[in-house]
XYZ file of C-alpha atoms in Angstrom:
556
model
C -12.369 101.209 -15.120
C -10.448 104.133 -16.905
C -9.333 103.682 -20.515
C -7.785 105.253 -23.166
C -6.823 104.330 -26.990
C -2.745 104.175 -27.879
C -1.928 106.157 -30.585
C -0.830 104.316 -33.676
C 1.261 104.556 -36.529
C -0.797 106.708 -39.537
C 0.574 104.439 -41.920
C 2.811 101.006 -41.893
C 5.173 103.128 -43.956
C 5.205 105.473 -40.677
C 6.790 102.862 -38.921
C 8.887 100.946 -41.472
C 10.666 104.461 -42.226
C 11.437 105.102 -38.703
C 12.766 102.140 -37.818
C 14.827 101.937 -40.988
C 15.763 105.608 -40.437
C 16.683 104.946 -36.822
C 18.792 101.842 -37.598
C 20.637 103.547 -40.556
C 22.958 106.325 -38.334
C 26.253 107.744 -38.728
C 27.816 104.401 -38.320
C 26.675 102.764 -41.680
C 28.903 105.463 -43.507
C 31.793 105.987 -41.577
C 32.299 103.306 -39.311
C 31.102 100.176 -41.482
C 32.897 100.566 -45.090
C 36.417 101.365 -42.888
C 35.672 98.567 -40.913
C 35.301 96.287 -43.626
C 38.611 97.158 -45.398
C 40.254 97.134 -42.198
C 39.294 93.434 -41.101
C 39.789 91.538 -44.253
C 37.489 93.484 -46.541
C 35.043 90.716 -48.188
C 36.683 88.335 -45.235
C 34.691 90.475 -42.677
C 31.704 89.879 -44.322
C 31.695 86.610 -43.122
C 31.316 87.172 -39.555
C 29.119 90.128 -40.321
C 26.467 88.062 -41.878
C 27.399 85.278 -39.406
C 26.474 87.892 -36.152
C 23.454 89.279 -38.323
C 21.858 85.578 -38.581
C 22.389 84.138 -35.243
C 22.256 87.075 -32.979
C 20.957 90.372 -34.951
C 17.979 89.642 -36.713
C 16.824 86.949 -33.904
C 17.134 90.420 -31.033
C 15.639 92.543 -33.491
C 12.627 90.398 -33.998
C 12.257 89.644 -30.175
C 11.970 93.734 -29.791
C 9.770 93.960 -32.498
C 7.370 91.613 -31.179
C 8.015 92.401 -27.497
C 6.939 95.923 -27.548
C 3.839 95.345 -30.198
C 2.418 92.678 -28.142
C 2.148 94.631 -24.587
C 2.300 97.746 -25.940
C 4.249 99.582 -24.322
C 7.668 101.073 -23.809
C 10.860 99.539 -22.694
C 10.293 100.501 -18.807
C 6.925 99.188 -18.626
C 7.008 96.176 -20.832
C 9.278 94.475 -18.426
C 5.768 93.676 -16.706
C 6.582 90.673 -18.038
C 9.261 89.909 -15.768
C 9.076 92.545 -13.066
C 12.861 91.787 -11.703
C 14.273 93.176 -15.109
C 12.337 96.308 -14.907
C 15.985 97.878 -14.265
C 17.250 96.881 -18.163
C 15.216 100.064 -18.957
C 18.063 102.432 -16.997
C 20.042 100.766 -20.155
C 17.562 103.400 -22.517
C 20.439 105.497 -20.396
C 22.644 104.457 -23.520
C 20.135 106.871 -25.909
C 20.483 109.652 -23.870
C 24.337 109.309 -24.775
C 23.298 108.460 -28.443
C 21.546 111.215 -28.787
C 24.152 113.471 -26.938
C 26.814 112.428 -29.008
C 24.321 112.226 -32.946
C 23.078 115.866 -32.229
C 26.601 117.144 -31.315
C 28.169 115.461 -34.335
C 25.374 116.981 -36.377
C 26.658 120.308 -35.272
C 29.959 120.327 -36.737
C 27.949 119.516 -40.005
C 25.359 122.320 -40.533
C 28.253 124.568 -39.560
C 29.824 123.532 -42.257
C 27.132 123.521 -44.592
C 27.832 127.298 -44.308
C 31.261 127.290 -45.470
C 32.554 127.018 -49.293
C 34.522 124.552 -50.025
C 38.527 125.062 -50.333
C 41.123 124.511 -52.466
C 42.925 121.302 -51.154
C 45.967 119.086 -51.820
C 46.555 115.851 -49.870
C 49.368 115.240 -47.440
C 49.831 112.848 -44.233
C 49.437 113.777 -40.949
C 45.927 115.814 -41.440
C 48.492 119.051 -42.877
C 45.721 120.181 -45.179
C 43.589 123.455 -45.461
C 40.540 120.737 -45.048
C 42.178 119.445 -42.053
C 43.029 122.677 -40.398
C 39.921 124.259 -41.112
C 37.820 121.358 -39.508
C 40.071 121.139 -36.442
C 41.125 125.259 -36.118
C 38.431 126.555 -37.658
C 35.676 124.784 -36.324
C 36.670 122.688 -33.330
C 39.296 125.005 -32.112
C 41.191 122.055 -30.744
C 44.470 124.085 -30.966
C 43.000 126.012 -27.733
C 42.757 122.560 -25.531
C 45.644 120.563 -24.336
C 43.392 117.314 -24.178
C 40.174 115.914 -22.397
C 41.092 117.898 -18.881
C 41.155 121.206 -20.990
C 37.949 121.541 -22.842
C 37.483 125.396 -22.905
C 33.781 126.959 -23.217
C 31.615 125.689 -25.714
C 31.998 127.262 -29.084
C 28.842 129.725 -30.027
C 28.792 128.811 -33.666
C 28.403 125.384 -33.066
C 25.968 126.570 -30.154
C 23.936 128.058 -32.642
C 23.667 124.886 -34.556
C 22.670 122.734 -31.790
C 20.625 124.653 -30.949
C 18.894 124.489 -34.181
C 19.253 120.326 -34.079
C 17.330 120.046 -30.609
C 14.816 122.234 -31.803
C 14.726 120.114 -34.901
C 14.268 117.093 -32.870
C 11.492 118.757 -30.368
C 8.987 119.762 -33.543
C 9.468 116.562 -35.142
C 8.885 114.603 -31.341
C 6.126 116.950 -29.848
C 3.020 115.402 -31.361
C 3.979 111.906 -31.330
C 3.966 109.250 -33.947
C 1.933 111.372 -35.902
C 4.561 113.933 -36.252
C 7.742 112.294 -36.467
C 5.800 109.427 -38.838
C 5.446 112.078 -41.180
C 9.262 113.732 -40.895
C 10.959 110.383 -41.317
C 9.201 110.852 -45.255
C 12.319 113.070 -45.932
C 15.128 112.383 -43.422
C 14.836 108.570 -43.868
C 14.613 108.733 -47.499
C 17.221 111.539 -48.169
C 20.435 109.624 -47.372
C 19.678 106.780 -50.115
C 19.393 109.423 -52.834
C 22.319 111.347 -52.153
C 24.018 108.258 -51.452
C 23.137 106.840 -54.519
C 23.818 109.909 -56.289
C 27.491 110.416 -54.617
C 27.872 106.779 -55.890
C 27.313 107.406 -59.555
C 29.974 110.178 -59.467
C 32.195 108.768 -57.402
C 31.932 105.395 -60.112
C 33.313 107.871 -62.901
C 36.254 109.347 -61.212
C 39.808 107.641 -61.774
C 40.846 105.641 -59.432
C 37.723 104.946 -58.501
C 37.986 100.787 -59.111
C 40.829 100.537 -57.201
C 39.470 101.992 -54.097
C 36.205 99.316 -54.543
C 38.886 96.768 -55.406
C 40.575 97.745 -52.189
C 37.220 97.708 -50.021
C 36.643 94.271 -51.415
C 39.664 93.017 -51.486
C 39.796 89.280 -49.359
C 41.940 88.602 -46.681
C 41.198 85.331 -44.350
C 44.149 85.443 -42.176
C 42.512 88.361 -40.294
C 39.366 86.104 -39.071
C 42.113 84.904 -36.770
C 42.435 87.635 -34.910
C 39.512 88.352 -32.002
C 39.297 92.128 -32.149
C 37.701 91.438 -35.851
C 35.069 89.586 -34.745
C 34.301 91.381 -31.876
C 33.954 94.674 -34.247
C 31.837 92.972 -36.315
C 29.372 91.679 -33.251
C 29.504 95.757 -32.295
C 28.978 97.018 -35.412
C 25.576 94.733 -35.958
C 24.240 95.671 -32.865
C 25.070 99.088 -32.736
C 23.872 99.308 -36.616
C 20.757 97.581 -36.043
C 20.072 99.495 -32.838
C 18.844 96.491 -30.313
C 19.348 97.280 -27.040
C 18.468 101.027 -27.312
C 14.737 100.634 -26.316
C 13.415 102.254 -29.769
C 12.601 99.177 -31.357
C 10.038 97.737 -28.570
C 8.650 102.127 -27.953
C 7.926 101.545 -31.875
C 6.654 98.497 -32.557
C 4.406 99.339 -29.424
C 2.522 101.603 -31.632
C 1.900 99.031 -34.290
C -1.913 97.675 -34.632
C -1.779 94.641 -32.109
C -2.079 91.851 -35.858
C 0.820 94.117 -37.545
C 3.251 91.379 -39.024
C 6.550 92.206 -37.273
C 8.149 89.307 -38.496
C 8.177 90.601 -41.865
C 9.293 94.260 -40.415
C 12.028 92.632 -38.699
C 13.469 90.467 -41.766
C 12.946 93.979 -44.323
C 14.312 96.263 -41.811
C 17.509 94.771 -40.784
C 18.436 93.372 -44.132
C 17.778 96.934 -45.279
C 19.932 98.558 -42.862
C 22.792 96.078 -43.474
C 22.365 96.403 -47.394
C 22.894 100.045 -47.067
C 26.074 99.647 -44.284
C 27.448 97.269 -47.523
C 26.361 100.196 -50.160
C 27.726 103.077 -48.766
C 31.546 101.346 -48.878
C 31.172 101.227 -52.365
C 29.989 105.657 -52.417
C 33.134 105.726 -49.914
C 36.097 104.130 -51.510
C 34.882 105.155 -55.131
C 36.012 108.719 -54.159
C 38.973 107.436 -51.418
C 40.198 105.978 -54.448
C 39.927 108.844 -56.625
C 41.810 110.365 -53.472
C 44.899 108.196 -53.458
C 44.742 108.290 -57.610
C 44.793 112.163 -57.573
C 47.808 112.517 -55.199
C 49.698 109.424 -55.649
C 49.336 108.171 -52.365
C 47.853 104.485 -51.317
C 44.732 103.528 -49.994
C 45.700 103.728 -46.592
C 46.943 106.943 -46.727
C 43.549 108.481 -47.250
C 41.535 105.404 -45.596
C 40.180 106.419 -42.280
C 37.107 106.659 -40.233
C 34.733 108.728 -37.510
C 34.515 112.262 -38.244
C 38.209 112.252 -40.085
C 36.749 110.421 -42.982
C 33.068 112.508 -43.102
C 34.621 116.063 -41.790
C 37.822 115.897 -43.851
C 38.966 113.503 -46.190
C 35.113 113.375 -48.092
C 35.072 116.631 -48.337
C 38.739 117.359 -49.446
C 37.843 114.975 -52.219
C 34.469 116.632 -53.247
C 36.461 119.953 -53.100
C 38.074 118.723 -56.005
C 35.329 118.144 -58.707
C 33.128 120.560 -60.845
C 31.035 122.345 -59.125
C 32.296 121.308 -55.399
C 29.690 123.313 -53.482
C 26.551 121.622 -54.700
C 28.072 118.311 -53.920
C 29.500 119.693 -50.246
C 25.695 120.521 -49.426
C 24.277 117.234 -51.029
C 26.943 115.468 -48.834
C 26.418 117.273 -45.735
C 22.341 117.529 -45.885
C 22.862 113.539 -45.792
C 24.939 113.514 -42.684
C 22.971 116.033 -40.769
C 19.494 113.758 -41.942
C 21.481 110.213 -40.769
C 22.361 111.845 -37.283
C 18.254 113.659 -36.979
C 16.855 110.075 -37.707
C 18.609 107.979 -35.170
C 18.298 111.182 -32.384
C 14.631 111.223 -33.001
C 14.924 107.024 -32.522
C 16.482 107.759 -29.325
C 14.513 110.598 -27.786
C 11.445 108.525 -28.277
C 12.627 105.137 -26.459
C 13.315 107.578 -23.432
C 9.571 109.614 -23.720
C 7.524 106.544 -24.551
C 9.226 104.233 -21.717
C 8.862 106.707 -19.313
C 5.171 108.335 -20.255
C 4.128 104.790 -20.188
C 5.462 104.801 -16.564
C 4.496 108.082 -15.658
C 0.736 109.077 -16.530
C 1.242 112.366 -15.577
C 4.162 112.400 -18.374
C 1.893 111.214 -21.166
C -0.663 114.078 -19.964
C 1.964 116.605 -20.610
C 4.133 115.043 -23.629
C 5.197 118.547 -25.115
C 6.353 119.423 -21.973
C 8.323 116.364 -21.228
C 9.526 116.068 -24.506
C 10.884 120.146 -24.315
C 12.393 118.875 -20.953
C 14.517 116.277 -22.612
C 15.490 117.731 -26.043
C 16.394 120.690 -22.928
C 18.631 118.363 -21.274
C 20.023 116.414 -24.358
C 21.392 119.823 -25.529
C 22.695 120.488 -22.041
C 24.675 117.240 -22.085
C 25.617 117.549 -25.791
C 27.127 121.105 -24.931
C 30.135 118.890 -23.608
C 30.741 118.237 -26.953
C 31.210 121.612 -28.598
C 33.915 122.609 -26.910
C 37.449 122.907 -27.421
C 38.148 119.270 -26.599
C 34.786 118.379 -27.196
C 36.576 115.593 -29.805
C 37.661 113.881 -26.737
C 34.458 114.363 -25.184
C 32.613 112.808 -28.290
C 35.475 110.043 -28.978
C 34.633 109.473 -24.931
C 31.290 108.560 -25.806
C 31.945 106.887 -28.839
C 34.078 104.240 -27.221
C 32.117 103.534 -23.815
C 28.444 104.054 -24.733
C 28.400 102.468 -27.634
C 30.503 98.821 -26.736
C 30.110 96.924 -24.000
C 27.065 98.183 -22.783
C 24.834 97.594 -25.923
C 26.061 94.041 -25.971
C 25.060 93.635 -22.345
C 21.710 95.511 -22.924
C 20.578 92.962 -25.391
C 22.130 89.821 -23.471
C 20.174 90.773 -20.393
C 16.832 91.103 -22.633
C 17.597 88.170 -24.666
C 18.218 86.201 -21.294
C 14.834 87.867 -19.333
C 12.802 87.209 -22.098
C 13.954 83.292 -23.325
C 14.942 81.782 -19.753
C 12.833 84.466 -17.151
C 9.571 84.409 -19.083
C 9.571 82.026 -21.739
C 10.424 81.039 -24.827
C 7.388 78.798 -25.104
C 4.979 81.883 -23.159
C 6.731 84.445 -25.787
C 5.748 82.310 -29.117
C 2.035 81.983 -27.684
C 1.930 85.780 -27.420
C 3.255 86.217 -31.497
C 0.915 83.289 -32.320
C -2.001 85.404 -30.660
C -0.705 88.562 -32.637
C 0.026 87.050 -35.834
C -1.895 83.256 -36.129
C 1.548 81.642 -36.410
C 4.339 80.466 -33.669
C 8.208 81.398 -34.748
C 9.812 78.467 -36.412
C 12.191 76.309 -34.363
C 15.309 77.902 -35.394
C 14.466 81.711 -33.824
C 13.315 80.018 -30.988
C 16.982 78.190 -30.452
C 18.704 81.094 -31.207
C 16.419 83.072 -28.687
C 17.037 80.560 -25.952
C 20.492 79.346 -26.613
C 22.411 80.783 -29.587
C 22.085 84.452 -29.202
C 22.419 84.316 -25.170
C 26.015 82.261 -25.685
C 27.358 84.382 -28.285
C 26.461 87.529 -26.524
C 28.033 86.342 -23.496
C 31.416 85.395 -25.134
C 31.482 88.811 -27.038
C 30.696 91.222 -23.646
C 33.516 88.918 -21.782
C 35.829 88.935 -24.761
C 34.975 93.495 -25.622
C 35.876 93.762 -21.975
C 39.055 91.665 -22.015
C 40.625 93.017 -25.041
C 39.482 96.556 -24.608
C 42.532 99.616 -24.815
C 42.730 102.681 -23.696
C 41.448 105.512 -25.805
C 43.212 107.673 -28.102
C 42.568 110.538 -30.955
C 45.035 110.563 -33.276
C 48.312 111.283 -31.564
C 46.908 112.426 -28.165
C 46.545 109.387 -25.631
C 43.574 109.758 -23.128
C 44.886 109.730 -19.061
C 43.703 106.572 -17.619
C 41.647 108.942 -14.815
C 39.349 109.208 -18.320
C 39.363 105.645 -18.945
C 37.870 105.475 -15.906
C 35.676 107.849 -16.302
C 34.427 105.785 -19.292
C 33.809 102.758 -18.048
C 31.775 104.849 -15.432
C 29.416 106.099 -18.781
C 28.923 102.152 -19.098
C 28.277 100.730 -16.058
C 25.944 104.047 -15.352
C 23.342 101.984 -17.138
C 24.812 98.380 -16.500
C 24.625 98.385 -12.478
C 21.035 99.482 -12.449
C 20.254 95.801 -13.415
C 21.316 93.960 -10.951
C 21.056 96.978 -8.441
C 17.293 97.008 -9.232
C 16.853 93.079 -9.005
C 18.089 93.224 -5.637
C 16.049 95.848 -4.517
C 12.718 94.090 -6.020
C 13.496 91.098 -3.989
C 14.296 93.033 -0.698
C 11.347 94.744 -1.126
C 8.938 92.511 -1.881
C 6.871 90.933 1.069
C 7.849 86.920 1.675
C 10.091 84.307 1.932
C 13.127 83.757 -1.064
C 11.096 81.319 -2.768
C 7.426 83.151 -2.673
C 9.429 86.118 -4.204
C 10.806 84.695 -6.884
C 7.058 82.819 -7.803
C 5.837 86.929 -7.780
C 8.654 88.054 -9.594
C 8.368 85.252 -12.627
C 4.401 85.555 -13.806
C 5.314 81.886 -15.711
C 2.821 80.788 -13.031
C 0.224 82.825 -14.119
C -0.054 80.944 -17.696
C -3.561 79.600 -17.154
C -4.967 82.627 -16.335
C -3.464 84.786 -19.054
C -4.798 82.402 -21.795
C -7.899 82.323 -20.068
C -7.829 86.536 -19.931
C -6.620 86.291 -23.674
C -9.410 84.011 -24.726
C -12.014 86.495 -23.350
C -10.739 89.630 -24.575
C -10.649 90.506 -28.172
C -10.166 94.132 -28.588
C -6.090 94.577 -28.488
C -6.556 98.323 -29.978
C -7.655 99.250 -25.890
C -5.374 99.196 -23.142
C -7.063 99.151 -19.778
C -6.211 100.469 -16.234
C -7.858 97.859 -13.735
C -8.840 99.543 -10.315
C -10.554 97.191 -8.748
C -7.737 95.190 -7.367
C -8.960 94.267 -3.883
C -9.532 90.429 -4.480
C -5.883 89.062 -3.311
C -6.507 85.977 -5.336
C -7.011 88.121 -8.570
C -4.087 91.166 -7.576
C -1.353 89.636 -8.880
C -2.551 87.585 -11.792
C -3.809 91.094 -13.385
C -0.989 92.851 -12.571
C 1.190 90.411 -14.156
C -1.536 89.310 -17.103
C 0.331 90.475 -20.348
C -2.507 91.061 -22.695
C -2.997 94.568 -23.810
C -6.245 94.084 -22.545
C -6.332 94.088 -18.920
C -9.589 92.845 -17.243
């Protein structure tokens, strides 16, 4: 027998930062508070909070508790259900992530360089801010859209290269490192934000932007594209479906109680999404105040809100450059959290796969920071905007909803709803209430199931602006998504057709629900969860499968 000790979190604030830090991106500040004024302001709330209790908090809960129990990453910990091994290619989705948070931090530290200019407002992005974001630092004046995206531009070169190096220090050691870097980078973008929302409170104008953010309109819960951006926005906010959550909670003490994690962490996250609109619009107001303009003049979002209308407006107040930096140091922290989140649901699922991976973590983690930046290169050119809208669109829709309707439908009707509350009980002493276990089993599967059909039947081409993607990159799109989404089904098939046996002895092998008996009887023996075990001596074929399949972090 060969065994070896997981590494754990140093502290439980370790892990509570990094999952908070992870969950709270880029998209809490400038995708959330536009989102809500767009879709009936307080009115979206409704379907927000709806989507967060019935389908958010239930998935991030199941992760939580699915990767602390068997302790291990999101390739491996489909042990559980061998046939959905393949949902891990879906971790294919944090590669883009990550690709598309590092190159959006890149923009940002470049600009951290710059001072601030003089600005006055006008439509149609004809402002110093404007031009100096787009000409200055994009260069999109150089490419005539997605098929023209030029060489890679060295300043922001420079800076990526800085953000992957970030990413490798913080990622090199572990848990123990990046528990320890998620102190400041977790923490920072609540101060600033808090601080940006004092300010932005004293400004005039500043109520009627909140009033505007707020402001209640019911007729738009009619339309389906609201509620639809409101199912994305949870999921792509809370982060289920990436594969961080279950790489770690699987470094949690075995007893940790992730039931409490999962309730603080994801009402946390979708506090903050509702606090930021009030740091936003406090200063769009001030915007539309300043210049005589109306809200929607100045209300936008993506990198036109955080690239240039923020920082037109901060260019505006007493002393402009020590805001600028504040402003930008929380952007650049937002996108180094959730890339960290996303680097290690890749490493962890696939050193738990690969020994020879965990042997040689610095290496493997150089390797992927190395091809992250490669990727993310695509992004710094002149049309990298397209590039990065590209991703924005495809690998961060669809296929998240589908990611966590496959796990929530693998885990509830493959394994077990019943088999899954045993293994918390064993964890925690107590079995999840009735309700999570409905919405595990039959809420959350049906509502995820209506949203993927209804994302795919209302979805649009792409466009930036003025410029309208060709429908060859459309294509091209969809091919991001389904990158990750055929490897399901494409790996089912292939577990079946390669497994020895008739259609129904397959299925028995492929479904350990069999195996109940002997896992409690495995569980009942074994009391020492902080060990994982590598069995060798497999040569009894009445015992083979049952410890193959036995889910205990034990394995005897």
């Amino acid at each position: 027998i060969v065994t070896y000790e997981r590494e754990t979190w140093g502290k439980k604030i370790d892990f509570l930062l990094s999952v908070i830090g992870f969950a709270v991106d880029l998209a809490n500040v400038w995708r959330f508070p536009y989102l809500c004024y767009k879709n009936g302001g307080g009115a979206f709330l409704i379907p927000y909070i709806l989507f967060l209790v019935i389908a958010g908090m239930p998935l991030f809960y199941m992760e939580l508790a699915l990767g602390q129990y068997n302790r291990e990453g999101a390739a491996t910990v489909w042990k559980i259900c061998p046939v959905f091994k393949g949902e891990f290619s879906l971790s294919l989705l944090s590669l883009y992530s990550i690709s598309f948070l590092t190159s959006a931090s890149s923009p940002t530290s470049h600009l951290l360089k710059k001072d601030p200019l003089p600005t006055s407002y006008a439509k149609y992005k004809m402002t110093p801010a404007a031009e100096f974001y787009e000409r200055g630092v994009l260069h999109l004046h150089e490419s005539r859209g997605i098929q023209d995206l030029g060489m890679p531009r060295w300043e922001l070169v420079l800076c990526l290269v800085a953000v992957v190096f970030l990413l490798y220090f913080s990622l090199w050691k572990g848990v123990k490192s990046s528990g320890k870097v998620v102190y400041i980078t977790a923490t920072m973008p609540y101060v600033v934000l808090f601080v940006l929302l004092i300010r932005g409170i004293t400004l005039p104008g500043a109520m009627d932007g909140i009033r505007a953010y707020l402001h209640i309109d019911f007729k738009q819960l009619n339309d389906p594209k609201v509620w639809i951006d409101a199912a994305t926005q949870i999921f792509y906010s809370l982060g289920a479906g990436f594969g961080v959550l279950i790489a770690f909670a699987s470094y949690n003490k075995f007893d940790n109680n992730c039931y409490r994690d999962a309730i603080l962490t994801s009402t946390v996250n979708c506090v903050t999404s509702f606090f930021s609109g009030f740091a936003i619009f406090s200063v769009l107001g001030y915007m539309a105040y300043k210049h005589g303009v109306r809200i929607e003049d100045v209300a936008t979002e993506g990198a036109g809100l955080v690239f240039i209308i923020y920082p037109e407006a901060i260019s505006t107040l007493p002393g402009s450059t020590f805001w600028a930096i504040v402003f930008f140091i929380m952007l650049l922290t937002l996108g180094i959290d959730s890339s960290m989140g996303g680097m290690e649901a890749v490493i962890t699922g696939l050193s738990d796969d690969f020994k020879i991976l965990k042997r040689n973590r610095k290496l493997f983690t150089f390797a992927t920071a190395f091809g992250t930046f490669l990727v993310a290169l695509f992004c710094i050119t002149n049309g990298g905007i397209y590039v990065l809208t590209l991703l924005d669109n495809y690998a961060a829709g669809t296929s998240i909803l589908f990611a966590v309707l496959i796990e929530a439908i693998g885990v509830s009707w493959f394994y077990g709803v019943d088999r899954f509350s045993e293994d918390i009980e064993r964890m925690m002493g107590f079995k999840p209430g009735l309700y999570w276990r409905l919405c595990w089993k039959f809420v959350s599967p049906t509502f995820l199931l209506v949203v993927v059909i209804a994302s795919i039947v209302t979805s649009t081409g792409l466009s930036y602006d003025d410029y309208v993607f060709p429908s060859w990159s459309n294509v091209i799109g969809w091919g991001v998504a389904l990158s990750s989404m055929m490897f399901v089904p494409v790996y089912a098939i292939y577990k079946f057709l390669s497994m020895p046996g008739t259609f129904k002895q397959v299925s028995v092998k492929t479904n350990p629900s069999h195996l109940r008996s002997f896992d409690q009887l495995v569980n009942s023996l074994l009391r020492k969860p902080s060990l994982n075990v590598l069995v060798l001596l497999l040569e009894s074929p009445s015992l083979s499968t049952p410890i193959q399949h036995c889910s205990h972090p034990l394995k005897s």
